[in-house]
PDB file of C-alpha atoms in Angstrom:
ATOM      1  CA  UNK A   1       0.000   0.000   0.000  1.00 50.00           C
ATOM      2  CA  UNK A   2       1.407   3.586  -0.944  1.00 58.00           C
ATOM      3  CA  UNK A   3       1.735   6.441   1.627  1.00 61.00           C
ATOM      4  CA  UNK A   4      -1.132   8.234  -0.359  1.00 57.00           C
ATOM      5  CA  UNK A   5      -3.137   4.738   0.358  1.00 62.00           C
ATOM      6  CA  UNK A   6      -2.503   4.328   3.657  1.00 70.00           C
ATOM      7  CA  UNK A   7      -3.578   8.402   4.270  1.00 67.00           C
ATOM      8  CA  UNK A   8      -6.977   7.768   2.416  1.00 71.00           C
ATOM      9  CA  UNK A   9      -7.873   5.580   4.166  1.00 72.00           C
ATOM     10  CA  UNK A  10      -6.909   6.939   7.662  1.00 73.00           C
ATOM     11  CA  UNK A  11      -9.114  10.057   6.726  1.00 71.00           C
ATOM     12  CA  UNK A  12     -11.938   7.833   5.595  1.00 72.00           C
ATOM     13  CA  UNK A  13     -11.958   6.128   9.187  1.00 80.00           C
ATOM     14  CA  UNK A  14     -11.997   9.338  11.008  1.00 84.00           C
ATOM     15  CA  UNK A  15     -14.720  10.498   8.942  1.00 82.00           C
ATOM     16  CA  UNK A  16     -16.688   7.484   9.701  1.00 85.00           C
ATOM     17  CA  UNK A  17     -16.031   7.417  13.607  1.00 86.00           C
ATOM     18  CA  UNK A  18     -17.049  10.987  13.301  1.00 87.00           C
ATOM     19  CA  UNK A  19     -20.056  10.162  11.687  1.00 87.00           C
ATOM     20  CA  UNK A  20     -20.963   7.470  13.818  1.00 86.00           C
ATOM     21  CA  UNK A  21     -20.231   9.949  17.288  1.00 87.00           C
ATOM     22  CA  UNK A  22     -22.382  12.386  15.796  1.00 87.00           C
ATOM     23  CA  UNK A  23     -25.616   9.371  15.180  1.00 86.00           C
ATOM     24  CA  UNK A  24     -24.878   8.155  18.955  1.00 84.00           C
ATOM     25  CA  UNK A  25     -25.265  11.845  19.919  1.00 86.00           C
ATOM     26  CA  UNK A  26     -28.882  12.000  18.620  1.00 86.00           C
ATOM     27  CA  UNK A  27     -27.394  15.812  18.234  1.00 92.00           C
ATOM     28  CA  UNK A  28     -27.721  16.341  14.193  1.00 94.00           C
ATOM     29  CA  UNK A  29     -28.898  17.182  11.031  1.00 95.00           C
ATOM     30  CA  UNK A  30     -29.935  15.929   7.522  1.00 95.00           C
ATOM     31  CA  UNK A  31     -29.582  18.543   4.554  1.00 95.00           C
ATOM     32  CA  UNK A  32     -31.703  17.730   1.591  1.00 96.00           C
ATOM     33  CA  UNK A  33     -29.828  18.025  -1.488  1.00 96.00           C
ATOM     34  CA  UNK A  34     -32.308  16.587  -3.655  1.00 95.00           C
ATOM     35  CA  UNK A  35     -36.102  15.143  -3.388  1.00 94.00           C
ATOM     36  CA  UNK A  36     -37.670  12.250  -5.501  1.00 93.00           C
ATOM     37  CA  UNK A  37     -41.468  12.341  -5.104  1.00 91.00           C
ATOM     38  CA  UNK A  38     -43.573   9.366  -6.041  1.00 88.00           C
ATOM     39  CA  UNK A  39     -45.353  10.608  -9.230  1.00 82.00           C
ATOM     40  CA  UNK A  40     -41.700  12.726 -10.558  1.00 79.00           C
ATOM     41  CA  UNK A  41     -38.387  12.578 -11.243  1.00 87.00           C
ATOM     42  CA  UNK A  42     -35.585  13.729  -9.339  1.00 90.00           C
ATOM     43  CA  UNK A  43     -35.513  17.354  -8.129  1.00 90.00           C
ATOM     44  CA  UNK A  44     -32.460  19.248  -7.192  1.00 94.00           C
ATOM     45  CA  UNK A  45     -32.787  21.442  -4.242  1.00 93.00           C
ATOM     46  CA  UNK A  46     -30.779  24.396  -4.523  1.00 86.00           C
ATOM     47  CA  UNK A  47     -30.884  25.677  -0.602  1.00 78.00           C
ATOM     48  CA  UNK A  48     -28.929  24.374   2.093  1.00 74.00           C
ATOM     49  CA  UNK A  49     -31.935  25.219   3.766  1.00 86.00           C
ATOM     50  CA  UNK A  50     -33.854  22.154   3.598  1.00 93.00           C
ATOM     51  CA  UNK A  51     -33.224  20.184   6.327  1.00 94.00           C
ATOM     52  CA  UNK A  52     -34.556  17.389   9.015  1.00 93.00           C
ATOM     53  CA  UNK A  53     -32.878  18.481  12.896  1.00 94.00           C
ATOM     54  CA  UNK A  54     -32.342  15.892  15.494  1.00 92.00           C
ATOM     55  CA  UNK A  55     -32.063  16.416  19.286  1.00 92.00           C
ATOM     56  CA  UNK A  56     -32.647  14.289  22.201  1.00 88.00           C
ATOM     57  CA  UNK A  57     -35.883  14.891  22.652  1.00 90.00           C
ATOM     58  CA  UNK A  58     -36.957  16.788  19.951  1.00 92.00           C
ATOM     59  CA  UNK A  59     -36.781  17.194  15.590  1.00 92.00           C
ATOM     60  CA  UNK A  60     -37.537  19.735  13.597  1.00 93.00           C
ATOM     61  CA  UNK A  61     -38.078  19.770  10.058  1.00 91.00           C
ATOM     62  CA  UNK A  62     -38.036  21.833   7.107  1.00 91.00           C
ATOM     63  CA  UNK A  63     -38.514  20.284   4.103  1.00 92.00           C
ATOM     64  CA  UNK A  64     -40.144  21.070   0.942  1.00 90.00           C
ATOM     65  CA  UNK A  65     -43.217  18.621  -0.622  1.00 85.00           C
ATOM     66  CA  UNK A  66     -44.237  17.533  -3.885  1.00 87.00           C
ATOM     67  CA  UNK A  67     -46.895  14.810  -4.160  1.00 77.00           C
ATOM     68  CA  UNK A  68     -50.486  14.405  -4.150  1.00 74.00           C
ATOM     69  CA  UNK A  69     -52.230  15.327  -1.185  1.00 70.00           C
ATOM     70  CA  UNK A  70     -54.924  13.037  -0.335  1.00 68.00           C
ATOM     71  CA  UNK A  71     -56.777  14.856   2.567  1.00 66.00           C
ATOM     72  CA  UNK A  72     -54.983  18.704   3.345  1.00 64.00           C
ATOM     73  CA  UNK A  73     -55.171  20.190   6.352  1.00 62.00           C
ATOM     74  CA  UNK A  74     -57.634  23.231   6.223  1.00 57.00           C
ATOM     75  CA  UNK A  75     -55.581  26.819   5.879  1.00 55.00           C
ATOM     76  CA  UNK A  76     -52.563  25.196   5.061  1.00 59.00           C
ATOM     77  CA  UNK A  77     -50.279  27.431   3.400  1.00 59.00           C
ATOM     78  CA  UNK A  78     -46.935  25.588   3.459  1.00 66.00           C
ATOM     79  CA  UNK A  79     -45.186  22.883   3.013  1.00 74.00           C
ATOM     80  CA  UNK A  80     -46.852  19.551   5.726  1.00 77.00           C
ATOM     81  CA  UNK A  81     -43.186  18.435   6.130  1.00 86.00           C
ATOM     82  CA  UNK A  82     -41.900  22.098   8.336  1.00 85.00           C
ATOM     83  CA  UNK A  83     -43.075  20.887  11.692  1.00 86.00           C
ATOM     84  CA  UNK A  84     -41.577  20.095  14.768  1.00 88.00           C
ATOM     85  CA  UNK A  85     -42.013  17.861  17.248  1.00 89.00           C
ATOM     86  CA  UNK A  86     -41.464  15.980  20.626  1.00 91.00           C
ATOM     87  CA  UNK A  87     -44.085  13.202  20.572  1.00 90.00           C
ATOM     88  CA  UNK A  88     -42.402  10.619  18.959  1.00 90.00           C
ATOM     89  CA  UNK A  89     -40.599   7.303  19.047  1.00 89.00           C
ATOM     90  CA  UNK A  90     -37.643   6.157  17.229  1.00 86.00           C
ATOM     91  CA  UNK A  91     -35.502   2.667  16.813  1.00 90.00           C
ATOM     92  CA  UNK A  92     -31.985   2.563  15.011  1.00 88.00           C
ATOM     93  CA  UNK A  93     -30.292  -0.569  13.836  1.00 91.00           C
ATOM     94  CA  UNK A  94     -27.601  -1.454  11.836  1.00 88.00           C
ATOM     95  CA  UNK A  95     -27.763  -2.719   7.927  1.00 87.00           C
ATOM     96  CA  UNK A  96     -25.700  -5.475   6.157  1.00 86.00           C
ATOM     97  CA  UNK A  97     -23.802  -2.900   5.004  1.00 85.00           C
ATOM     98  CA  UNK A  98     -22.750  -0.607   8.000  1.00 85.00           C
ATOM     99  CA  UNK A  99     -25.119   1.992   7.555  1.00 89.00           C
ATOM    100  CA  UNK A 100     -27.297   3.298  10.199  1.00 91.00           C
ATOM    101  CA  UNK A 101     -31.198   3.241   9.876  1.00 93.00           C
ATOM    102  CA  UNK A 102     -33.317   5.150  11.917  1.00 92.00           C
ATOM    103  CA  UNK A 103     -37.253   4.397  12.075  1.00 94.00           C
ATOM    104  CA  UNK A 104     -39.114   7.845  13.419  1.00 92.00           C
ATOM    105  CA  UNK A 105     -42.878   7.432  14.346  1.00 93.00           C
ATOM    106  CA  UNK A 106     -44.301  10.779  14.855  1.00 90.00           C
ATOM    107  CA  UNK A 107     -47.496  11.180  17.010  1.00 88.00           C
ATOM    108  CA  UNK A 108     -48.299  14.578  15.914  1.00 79.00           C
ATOM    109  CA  UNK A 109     -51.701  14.222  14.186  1.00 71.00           C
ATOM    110  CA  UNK A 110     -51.242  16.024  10.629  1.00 68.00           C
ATOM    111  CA  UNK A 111     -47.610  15.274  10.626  1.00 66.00           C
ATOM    112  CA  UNK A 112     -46.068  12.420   8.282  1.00 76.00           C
ATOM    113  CA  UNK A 113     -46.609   9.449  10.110  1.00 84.00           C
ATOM    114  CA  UNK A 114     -43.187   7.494   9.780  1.00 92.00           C
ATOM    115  CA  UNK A 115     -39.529   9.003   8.436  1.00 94.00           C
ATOM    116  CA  UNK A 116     -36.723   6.226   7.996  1.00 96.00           C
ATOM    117  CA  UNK A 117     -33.321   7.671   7.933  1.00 96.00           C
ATOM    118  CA  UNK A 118     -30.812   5.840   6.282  1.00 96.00           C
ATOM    119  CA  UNK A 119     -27.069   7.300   6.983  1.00 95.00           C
ATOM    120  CA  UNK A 120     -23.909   5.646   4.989  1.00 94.00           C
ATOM    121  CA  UNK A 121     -20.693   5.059   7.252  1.00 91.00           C
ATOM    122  CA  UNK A 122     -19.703   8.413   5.488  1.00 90.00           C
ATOM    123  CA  UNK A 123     -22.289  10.367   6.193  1.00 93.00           C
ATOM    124  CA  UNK A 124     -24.605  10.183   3.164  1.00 96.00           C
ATOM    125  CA  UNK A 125     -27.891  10.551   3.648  1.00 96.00           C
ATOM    126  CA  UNK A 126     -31.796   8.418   2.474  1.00 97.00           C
ATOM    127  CA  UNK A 127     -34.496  10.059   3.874  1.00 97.00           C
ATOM    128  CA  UNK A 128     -38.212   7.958   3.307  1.00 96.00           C
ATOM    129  CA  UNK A 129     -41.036  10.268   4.664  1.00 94.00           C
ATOM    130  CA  UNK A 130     -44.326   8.254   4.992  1.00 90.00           C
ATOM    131  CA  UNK A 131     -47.968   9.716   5.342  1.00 86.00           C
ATOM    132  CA  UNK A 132     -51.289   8.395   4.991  1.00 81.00           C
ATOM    133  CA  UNK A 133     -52.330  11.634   3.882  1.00 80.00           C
ATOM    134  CA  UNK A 134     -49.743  12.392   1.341  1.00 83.00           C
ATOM    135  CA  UNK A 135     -47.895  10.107  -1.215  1.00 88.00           C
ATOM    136  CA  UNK A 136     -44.314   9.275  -0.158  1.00 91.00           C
ATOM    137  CA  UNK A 137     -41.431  11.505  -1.175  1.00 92.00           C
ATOM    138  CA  UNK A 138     -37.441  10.482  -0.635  1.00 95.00           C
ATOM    139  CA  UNK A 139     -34.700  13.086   0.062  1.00 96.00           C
ATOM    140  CA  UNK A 140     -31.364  12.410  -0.284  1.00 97.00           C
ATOM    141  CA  UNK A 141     -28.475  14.473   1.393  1.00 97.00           C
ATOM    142  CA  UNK A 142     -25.782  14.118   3.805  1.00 96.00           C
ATOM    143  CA  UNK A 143     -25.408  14.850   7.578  1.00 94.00           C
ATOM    144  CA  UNK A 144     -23.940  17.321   9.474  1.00 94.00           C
ATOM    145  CA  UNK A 145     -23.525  18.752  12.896  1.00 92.00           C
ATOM    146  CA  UNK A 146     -26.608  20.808  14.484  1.00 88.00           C
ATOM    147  CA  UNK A 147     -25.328  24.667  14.164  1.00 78.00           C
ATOM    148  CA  UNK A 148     -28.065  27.056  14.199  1.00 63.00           C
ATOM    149  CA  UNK A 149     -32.091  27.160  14.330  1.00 60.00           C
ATOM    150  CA  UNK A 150     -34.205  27.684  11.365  1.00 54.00           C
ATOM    151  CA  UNK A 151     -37.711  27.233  12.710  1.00 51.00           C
TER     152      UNK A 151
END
């Protein structure tokens, strides 16, 4: 193995035991760099802005949606998927393949119903957000430390 080698794949470690700190720290966030609704192709979102927050006790999100709506919320002027909430219930296991899935039920009534988080020993990101009043939409992104509020 070369010296270049050998460095690579230090850094790729570090990133990964980084990663894997900041999932046991329930202390992050997923940014949404692109959306694939159920009924669309792939959509590239072009803020930094759209993102899913974990803490302890709490998430907050701010994502866009595009989907059919079966049943909308009356007055609703915004997107059902900004929210945030501390009534829910979450498991995490580990895949095959090293990466981390998280399984969010949320008890809110009108918010989406289930998000499963799917996070890559390097940090990428598979968000599933399921609602029985919405069709399902999948972000994809990458995760990061928490570092400021949005909502």
């Amino acid at each position: 193995m070369t010296i270049s080698g050998s460095i690579s794949a230090q850094i790729k470690s570090e990133k990964e035991a980084r990663i894997q700190r900041l999932l046991e720290s329930k202390n992050f966030t997923f940014v949404a760099e692109s959306a694939n609704p159920t009924s669309g192709g792939n959509i590239r979102l072009t803020s930094s802005n759209y993102q899913l927050r974990f803490y302890k006790d709490s998430l907050e999100s701010f994502l866009p949606y595009f989907g059919t709506a079966f049943r909308a919320r009356y007055g609703a002027s915004q997107s059902p998927l900004i929210f945030s909430s501390s009534d829910f219930t979450y498991e995490s296991k580990t895949s095959r393949k090293g990466s981390l899935i998280l399984t969010i039920k949320i008890n809110n009534p009108g918010d989406p119903d289930v998000l499963i988080l799917s996070v890559s020993p390097l940090g990428y990101g598979t968000l599933l957000v399921n609602s029985i009043d919405r069709q399902s939409i999948t972000f994809y992104g990458f995760i990061e430390p928490n570092t400021r509020n949005f909502l």
